mmCIF file of C-alpha atoms in Angstrom:
data_model
loop_
_atom_site.group_PDB
_atom_site.id
_atom_site.type_symbol
_atom_site.label_atom_id
_atom_site.label_comp_id
_atom_site.label_asym_id
_atom_site.label_seq_id
_atom_site.Cartn_x
_atom_site.Cartn_y
_atom_site.Cartn_z
ATOM 1 C CA UNK A 3 154.020 87.080 28.416
ATOM 2 C CA UNK A 4 153.105 84.023 30.505
ATOM 3 C CA UNK A 5 155.165 85.632 33.549
ATOM 4 C CA UNK A 6 153.400 88.947 33.090
ATOM 5 C CA UNK A 7 150.049 87.416 33.001
ATOM 6 C CA UNK A 8 150.958 85.424 36.092
ATOM 7 C CA UNK A 9 152.397 88.793 37.915
ATOM 8 C CA UNK A 10 149.181 90.552 37.263
ATOM 9 C CA UNK A 11 147.040 87.760 38.569
ATOM 10 C CA UNK A 12 149.011 87.670 41.796
ATOM 11 C CA UNK A 13 148.800 91.516 42.131
ATOM 12 C CA UNK A 14 144.836 91.283 41.749
ATOM 13 C CA UNK A 15 144.585 88.583 43.924
ATOM 14 C CA UNK A 16 146.482 90.532 46.644
ATOM 15 C CA UNK A 17 144.400 93.647 46.142
ATOM 16 C CA UNK A 18 141.123 91.521 46.439
ATOM 17 C CA UNK A 19 142.525 90.071 49.563
ATOM 18 C CA UNK A 20 143.590 93.172 51.161
ATOM 19 C CA UNK A 21 140.119 95.086 50.234
ATOM 20 C CA UNK A 22 138.208 92.055 51.902
ATOM 21 C CA UNK A 23 140.476 91.811 55.054
ATOM 22 C CA UNK A 24 140.078 95.842 55.553
ATOM 23 C CA UNK A 25 136.208 95.270 55.058
ATOM 24 C CA UNK A 26 136.033 92.417 57.438
ATOM 25 C CA UNK A 27 138.217 94.710 60.158
ATOM 26 C CA UNK A 28 136.034 97.401 59.606
ATOM 27 C CA UNK A 29 132.787 95.443 60.132
ATOM 28 C CA UNK A 30 134.271 93.749 63.207
ATOM 29 C CA UNK A 31 135.187 97.259 64.502
ATOM 30 C CA UNK A 32 131.695 98.573 64.119
ATOM 31 C CA UNK A 33 130.236 95.383 65.875
ATOM 32 C CA UNK A 34 132.728 95.844 68.753
ATOM 33 C CA UNK A 35 131.708 99.396 69.178
ATOM 34 C CA UNK A 36 127.943 98.349 68.896
ATOM 35 C CA UNK A 37 128.345 95.664 71.560
ATOM 36 C CA UNK A 38 130.278 98.171 73.738
ATOM 37 C CA UNK A 39 127.412 100.537 73.618
ATOM 38 C CA UNK A 40 124.892 97.724 74.480
ATOM 39 C CA UNK A 41 126.850 96.719 77.337
ATOM 40 C CA UNK A 42 127.123 100.244 78.528
ATOM 41 C CA UNK A 43 123.238 100.784 78.165
ATOM 42 C CA UNK A 44 122.918 97.402 79.855
ATOM 43 C CA UNK A 45 125.208 98.290 82.866
ATOM 44 C CA UNK A 46 123.359 101.607 83.216
ATOM 45 C CA UNK A 47 119.854 100.099 83.117
ATOM 46 C CA UNK A 48 120.493 97.112 85.419
ATOM 47 C CA UNK A 49 120.873 99.058 88.519
ATOM 48 C CA UNK A 50 117.942 101.153 87.746
ATOM 49 C CA UNK A 51 115.907 97.869 87.905
ATOM 50 C CA UNK A 52 117.005 97.547 91.437
ATOM 51 C CA UNK A 53 116.619 101.006 92.519
ATOM 52 C CA UNK A 54 113.494 102.263 90.838
ATOM 53 C CA UNK A 55 111.244 101.432 93.642
ATOM 54 C CA UNK A 56 112.903 104.298 95.695
ATOM 55 C CA UNK A 57 111.388 106.768 93.363
ATOM 56 C CA UNK A 58 107.907 105.193 93.562
ATOM 57 C CA UNK A 59 105.110 107.721 94.701
ATOM 58 C CA UNK A 60 103.365 107.436 97.722
ATOM 59 C CA UNK A 61 100.485 104.799 97.535
ATOM 60 C CA UNK A 62 98.095 107.243 99.044
ATOM 61 C CA UNK A 63 98.710 110.287 96.842
ATOM 62 C CA UNK A 64 95.422 111.923 95.745
ATOM 63 C CA UNK A 65 94.658 111.088 92.158
ATOM 64 C CA UNK A 66 94.064 114.106 90.069
ATOM 65 C CA UNK A 67 90.750 114.535 88.192
ATOM 66 C CA UNK A 68 90.178 116.754 85.317
ATOM 67 C CA UNK A 69 87.583 119.393 86.306
ATOM 68 C CA UNK A 70 84.046 118.979 84.372
ATOM 69 C CA UNK A 71 84.098 120.979 81.146
ATOM 70 C CA UNK A 72 80.743 122.312 81.976
ATOM 71 C CA UNK A 73 79.178 123.719 85.166
ATOM 72 C CA UNK A 74 75.714 122.476 84.440
ATOM 73 C CA UNK A 75 76.061 119.220 82.711
ATOM 74 C CA UNK A 76 77.021 115.941 84.580
ATOM 75 C CA UNK A 77 80.239 114.556 83.483
ATOM 76 C CA UNK A 78 80.577 110.631 83.501
ATOM 77 C CA UNK A 79 83.709 109.390 84.647
ATOM 78 C CA UNK A 80 84.758 105.582 84.573
ATOM 79 C CA UNK A 81 82.639 103.180 86.005
ATOM 80 C CA UNK A 82 83.289 100.516 88.384
ATOM 81 C CA UNK A 83 81.603 97.651 90.169
ATOM 82 C CA UNK A 84 78.268 98.278 88.782
ATOM 83 C CA UNK A 85 78.119 102.224 89.564
ATOM 84 C CA UNK A 86 79.110 105.030 87.448
ATOM 85 C CA UNK A 87 81.146 107.952 88.777
ATOM 86 C CA UNK A 88 79.806 111.287 88.058
ATOM 87 C CA UNK A 89 80.841 114.976 88.420
ATOM 88 C CA UNK A 90 79.526 118.614 88.103
ATOM 89 C CA UNK A 91 80.634 121.969 89.599
ATOM 90 C CA UNK A 92 83.784 120.099 90.925
ATOM 91 C CA UNK A 93 81.514 117.854 93.121
ATOM 92 C CA UNK A 94 81.314 114.179 92.855
ATOM 93 C CA UNK A 95 78.817 111.301 93.389
ATOM 94 C CA UNK A 96 77.621 107.914 91.881
ATOM 95 C CA UNK A 97 74.646 106.632 89.632
ATOM 96 C CA UNK A 98 73.666 103.238 88.758
ATOM 97 C CA UNK A 99 73.546 102.084 85.241
ATOM 98 C CA UNK A 100 69.931 102.831 85.053
ATOM 99 C CA UNK A 101 70.843 106.516 86.022
ATOM 100 C CA UNK A 102 69.422 106.393 89.741
ATOM 101 C CA UNK A 103 71.359 108.345 91.944
ATOM 102 C CA UNK A 104 73.143 106.208 94.568
ATOM 103 C CA UNK A 105 75.297 109.111 95.943
ATOM 104 C CA UNK A 106 74.410 112.908 95.493
ATOM 105 C CA UNK A 107 76.851 115.051 93.890
ATOM 106 C CA UNK A 108 78.351 116.245 97.147
ATOM 107 C CA UNK A 109 81.886 114.920 97.506
ATOM 108 C CA UNK A 110 85.125 117.120 96.625
ATOM 109 C CA UNK A 111 86.698 114.016 95.295
ATOM 110 C CA UNK A 112 85.370 110.279 94.728
ATOM 111 C CA UNK A 113 87.313 107.337 93.378
ATOM 112 C CA UNK A 114 86.493 104.211 91.686
ATOM 113 C CA UNK A 115 85.312 101.168 93.568
ATOM 114 C CA UNK A 116 87.837 98.550 94.714
ATOM 115 C CA UNK A 117 86.669 95.637 96.730
ATOM 116 C CA UNK A 118 83.326 97.106 97.351
ATOM 117 C CA UNK A 119 84.599 100.476 98.675
ATOM 118 C CA UNK A 120 85.316 103.821 97.133
ATOM 119 C CA UNK A 121 87.347 106.515 98.899
ATOM 120 C CA UNK A 122 85.489 109.950 99.137
ATOM 121 C CA UNK A 123 86.809 113.133 100.324
ATOM 122 C CA UNK A 124 85.171 116.342 101.713
ATOM 123 C CA UNK A 125 86.712 119.286 103.385
ATOM 124 C CA UNK A 126 90.137 117.580 103.264
ATOM 125 C CA UNK A 127 89.085 114.578 104.953
ATOM 126 C CA UNK A 128 88.625 110.994 103.654
ATOM 127 C CA UNK A 129 86.683 107.989 104.159
ATOM 128 C CA UNK A 130 84.833 105.121 102.268
ATOM 129 C CA UNK A 131 81.191 104.570 100.769
ATOM 130 C CA UNK A 132 79.911 101.101 99.922
ATOM 131 C CA UNK A 133 78.097 100.169 96.481
ATOM 132 C CA UNK A 134 74.770 101.262 98.163
ATOM 133 C CA UNK A 135 76.192 104.714 98.873
ATOM 134 C CA UNK A 136 76.464 104.033 102.776
ATOM 135 C CA UNK A 137 79.375 105.539 104.535
ATOM 136 C CA UNK A 138 81.157 102.648 105.967
ATOM 137 C CA UNK A 139 84.390 104.437 107.132
ATOM 138 C CA UNK A 140 83.728 107.930 108.346
ATOM 139 C CA UNK A 141 85.563 110.901 106.659
ATOM 140 C CA UNK A 142 87.977 111.245 109.381
ATOM 141 C CA UNK A 143 91.556 110.663 107.629
ATOM 142 C CA UNK A 144 93.770 113.114 106.012
ATOM 143 C CA UNK A 145 94.468 110.597 103.218
ATOM 144 C CA UNK A 146 93.708 107.175 102.266
ATOM 145 C CA UNK A 147 94.462 104.563 99.748
ATOM 146 C CA UNK A 148 92.338 102.138 97.723
ATOM 147 C CA UNK A 149 91.665 98.804 99.481
ATOM 148 C CA UNK A 150 94.095 95.921 98.618
ATOM 149 C CA UNK A 151 93.674 92.357 100.007
ATOM 150 C CA UNK A 152 91.009 93.731 102.429
ATOM 151 C CA UNK A 153 93.232 96.620 103.770
ATOM 152 C CA UNK A 154 93.654 100.183 103.192
ATOM 153 C CA UNK A 155 96.270 102.679 104.217
ATOM 154 C CA UNK A 156 94.965 105.700 106.095
ATOM 155 C CA UNK A 157 96.874 108.767 107.223
ATOM 156 C CA UNK A 158 96.321 111.200 110.281
ATOM 157 C CA UNK A 159 98.941 114.021 111.041
ATOM 158 C CA UNK A 160 101.412 112.652 108.516
ATOM 159 C CA UNK A 161 101.359 109.230 110.293
ATOM 160 C CA UNK A 162 100.218 106.020 108.545
ATOM 161 C CA UNK A 163 98.458 102.792 109.361
ATOM 162 C CA UNK A 164 95.914 100.232 108.136
ATOM 163 C CA UNK A 165 91.993 99.891 108.424
ATOM 164 C CA UNK A 166 89.873 96.811 107.218
ATOM 165 C CA UNK A 167 86.783 96.855 104.996
ATOM 166 C CA UNK A 168 84.564 97.705 108.113
ATOM 167 C CA UNK A 169 86.891 100.847 108.958
ATOM 168 C CA UNK A 170 88.461 98.992 111.953
ATOM 169 C CA UNK A 171 91.998 99.759 112.656
ATOM 170 C CA UNK A 172 94.278 96.868 112.160
ATOM 171 C CA UNK A 173 97.554 98.617 112.321
ATOM 172 C CA UNK A 174 98.091 101.583 114.379
ATOM 173 C CA UNK A 175 98.465 105.031 112.756
ATOM 174 C CA UNK A 176 102.085 105.635 114.113
ATOM 175 C CA UNK A 177 104.344 104.847 111.089
ATOM 176 C CA UNK A 178 106.179 107.591 108.951
ATOM 177 C CA UNK A 179 105.585 105.540 105.716
ATOM 178 C CA UNK A 180 104.031 102.186 104.834
ATOM 179 C CA UNK A 181 103.919 99.819 101.879
ATOM 180 C CA UNK A 182 101.120 97.502 100.979
ATOM 181 C CA UNK A 183 101.112 94.017 102.545
ATOM 182 C CA UNK A 184 102.709 91.364 100.274
ATOM 183 C CA UNK A 185 102.601 87.701 101.329
ATOM 184 C CA UNK A 186 101.409 88.563 104.864
ATOM 185 C CA UNK A 187 103.961 91.155 105.516
ATOM 186 C CA UNK A 188 104.292 95.150 105.045
ATOM 187 C CA UNK A 189 107.322 97.383 105.060
ATOM 188 C CA UNK A 190 106.832 100.156 107.356
ATOM 189 C CA UNK A 191 108.964 103.242 108.307
ATOM 190 C CA UNK A 192 109.772 104.746 111.665
ATOM 191 C CA UNK A 193 112.636 106.734 112.949
ATOM 192 C CA UNK A 194 114.140 106.941 109.742
ATOM 193 C CA UNK A 195 114.439 103.117 109.240
ATOM 194 C CA UNK A 196 112.360 100.511 107.658
ATOM 195 C CA UNK A 197 111.285 97.217 109.062
ATOM 196 C CA UNK A 198 108.539 94.762 108.426
ATOM 197 C CA UNK A 199 104.965 94.092 110.385
ATOM 198 C CA UNK A 200 102.712 91.287 110.088
ATOM 199 C CA UNK A 201 98.818 91.719 109.654
ATOM 200 C CA UNK A 202 98.395 92.123 113.424
ATOM 201 C CA UNK A 203 100.811 95.238 113.649
ATOM 202 C CA UNK A 204 103.525 93.023 115.277
ATOM 203 C CA UNK A 205 107.235 93.835 114.222
ATOM 204 C CA UNK A 206 108.537 90.827 112.455
ATOM 205 C CA UNK A 207 111.827 92.185 111.120
ATOM 206 C CA UNK A 208 113.561 95.108 112.919
ATOM 207 C CA UNK A 209 113.633 98.542 111.821
ATOM 208 C CA UNK A 210 117.142 98.710 110.455
ATOM 209 C CA UNK A 211 117.048 99.103 106.615
ATOM 210 C CA UNK A 212 117.537 102.424 104.651
ATOM 211 C CA UNK A 213 114.991 101.025 101.913
ATOM 212 C CA UNK A 214 113.075 97.866 101.577
ATOM 213 C CA UNK A 215 111.343 96.217 98.681
ATOM 214 C CA UNK A 216 108.005 93.797 99.085
ATOM 215 C CA UNK A 217 108.122 90.138 99.591
ATOM 216 C CA UNK A 218 107.910 88.121 96.409
ATOM 217 C CA UNK A 219 107.963 84.280 96.463
ATOM 218 C CA UNK A 220 109.163 84.386 100.134
ATOM 219 C CA UNK A 221 112.234 87.099 99.611
ATOM 220 C CA UNK A 222 112.722 90.504 99.554
ATOM 221 C CA UNK A 223 115.579 93.155 98.529
ATOM 222 C CA UNK A 224 116.784 95.520 101.217
ATOM 223 C CA UNK A 225 119.230 98.557 101.453
ATOM 224 C CA UNK A 226 121.759 99.685 104.006
ATOM 225 C CA UNK A 227 124.330 101.972 103.605
ATOM 226 C CA UNK A 228 124.221 102.193 99.934
ATOM 227 C CA UNK A 229 124.522 98.431 99.546
ATOM 228 C CA UNK A 230 121.910 95.780 98.605
ATOM 229 C CA UNK A 231 121.109 92.268 99.887
ATOM 230 C CA UNK A 232 118.343 89.769 100.124
ATOM 231 C CA UNK A 233 116.340 88.491 103.179
ATOM 232 C CA UNK A 234 113.836 85.877 103.738
ATOM 233 C CA UNK A 235 110.333 86.260 105.479
ATOM 234 C CA UNK A 236 111.897 85.449 108.748
ATOM 235 C CA UNK A 237 114.528 88.338 108.483
ATOM 236 C CA UNK A 238 117.444 85.852 107.864
ATOM 237 C CA UNK A 239 119.949 87.305 105.351
ATOM 238 C CA UNK A 240 120.061 85.159 102.148
ATOM 239 C CA UNK A 241 122.596 87.406 100.256
ATOM 240 C CA UNK A 242 124.859 89.601 102.327
ATOM 241 C CA UNK A 243 124.282 93.404 102.077
ATOM 242 C CA UNK A 244 127.272 94.097 100.170
ATOM 243 C CA UNK A 245 126.349 94.325 96.524
ATOM 244 C CA UNK A 246 125.931 97.549 94.421
ATOM 245 C CA UNK A 247 122.524 96.401 93.389
ATOM 246 C CA UNK A 248 120.409 93.367 93.329
ATOM 247 C CA UNK A 249 116.994 92.343 91.540
ATOM 248 C CA UNK A 250 114.263 90.230 92.792
ATOM 249 C CA UNK A 251 114.360 86.524 92.153
ATOM 250 C CA UNK A 252 113.450 85.185 88.872
ATOM 251 C CA UNK A 253 113.406 81.498 88.290
ATOM 252 C CA UNK A 254 115.248 80.906 91.356
ATOM 253 C CA UNK A 255 118.114 83.227 90.750
ATOM 254 C CA UNK A 256 118.641 87.100 91.208
ATOM 255 C CA UNK A 257 120.757 89.210 89.101
ATOM 256 C CA UNK A 258 123.335 91.448 91.175
ATOM 257 C CA UNK A 259 126.475 93.430 90.946
ATOM 258 C CA UNK A 260 129.534 93.591 92.926
ATOM 259 C CA UNK A 261 132.499 95.824 92.254
ATOM 260 C CA UNK A 262 131.222 96.278 88.792
ATOM 261 C CA UNK A 263 130.993 92.594 88.142
ATOM 262 C CA UNK A 264 127.544 91.124 87.305
ATOM 263 C CA UNK A 265 126.845 87.882 88.756
ATOM 264 C CA UNK A 266 123.781 85.528 90.040
ATOM 265 C CA UNK A 267 122.676 84.600 93.467
ATOM 266 C CA UNK A 268 120.534 81.352 94.178
ATOM 267 C CA UNK A 269 118.171 81.037 97.022
ATOM 268 C CA UNK A 270 120.704 79.501 99.144
ATOM 269 C CA UNK A 271 122.663 82.688 98.881
ATOM 270 C CA UNK A 272 125.374 81.001 96.477
ATOM 271 C CA UNK A 273 126.885 83.058 93.735
ATOM 272 C CA UNK A 274 128.017 82.173 90.285
#
């Protein structure tokens, strides 16, 4: 009887141990599959972080306003810098907060104020008014952006340049595409290639890249022949243009991928 009881105890112990082992293996396999899925998701998402700027819309694309719901009632749109944008019969103007008309309802398009200027358009031409309703930049441009850091992007015949708050042309309208200035430099495109200019319009980094980013903390990402690298504000190559993708520096390091391997680059160009 003692031998039978011992045999039953051994059998029960083996059965429980086997069941627990199989459960543990199943859990480990499930966790492994989950981690593999997360890694695949991370691998898929990381290059998008580096490449999403390529899909960014033009900075001077016309915003779309919803037409006023009534043709005999003024529609109040978001206010800015003390004025209220109003629309009626697909025409736009501005009033102050007391209801006084500052700019009559006469423009085909009107934007919110930024840095004391608002873009207005009439007959497919754009310019700017100030908060007193004065036209400070004549409506002579095919398109224009809002002001940022005292400059706005303007376009004529599909070429782009920059004007200041007074309407003075700061950078000639000769570029195929441009981005806003960042840290004193702007990415500009001509002849199918991107380079960088300073705020006088002088070329400071040659036109040789397929795609640029904007400068952040003294560095920017650039793309050439479907590979990415990093340069400083003088155009010096910090990280060679050999990476499948690379992100901007964060806390002194930039994440990158080379031949499917994720690594980090410091601001001296060293990898680890």
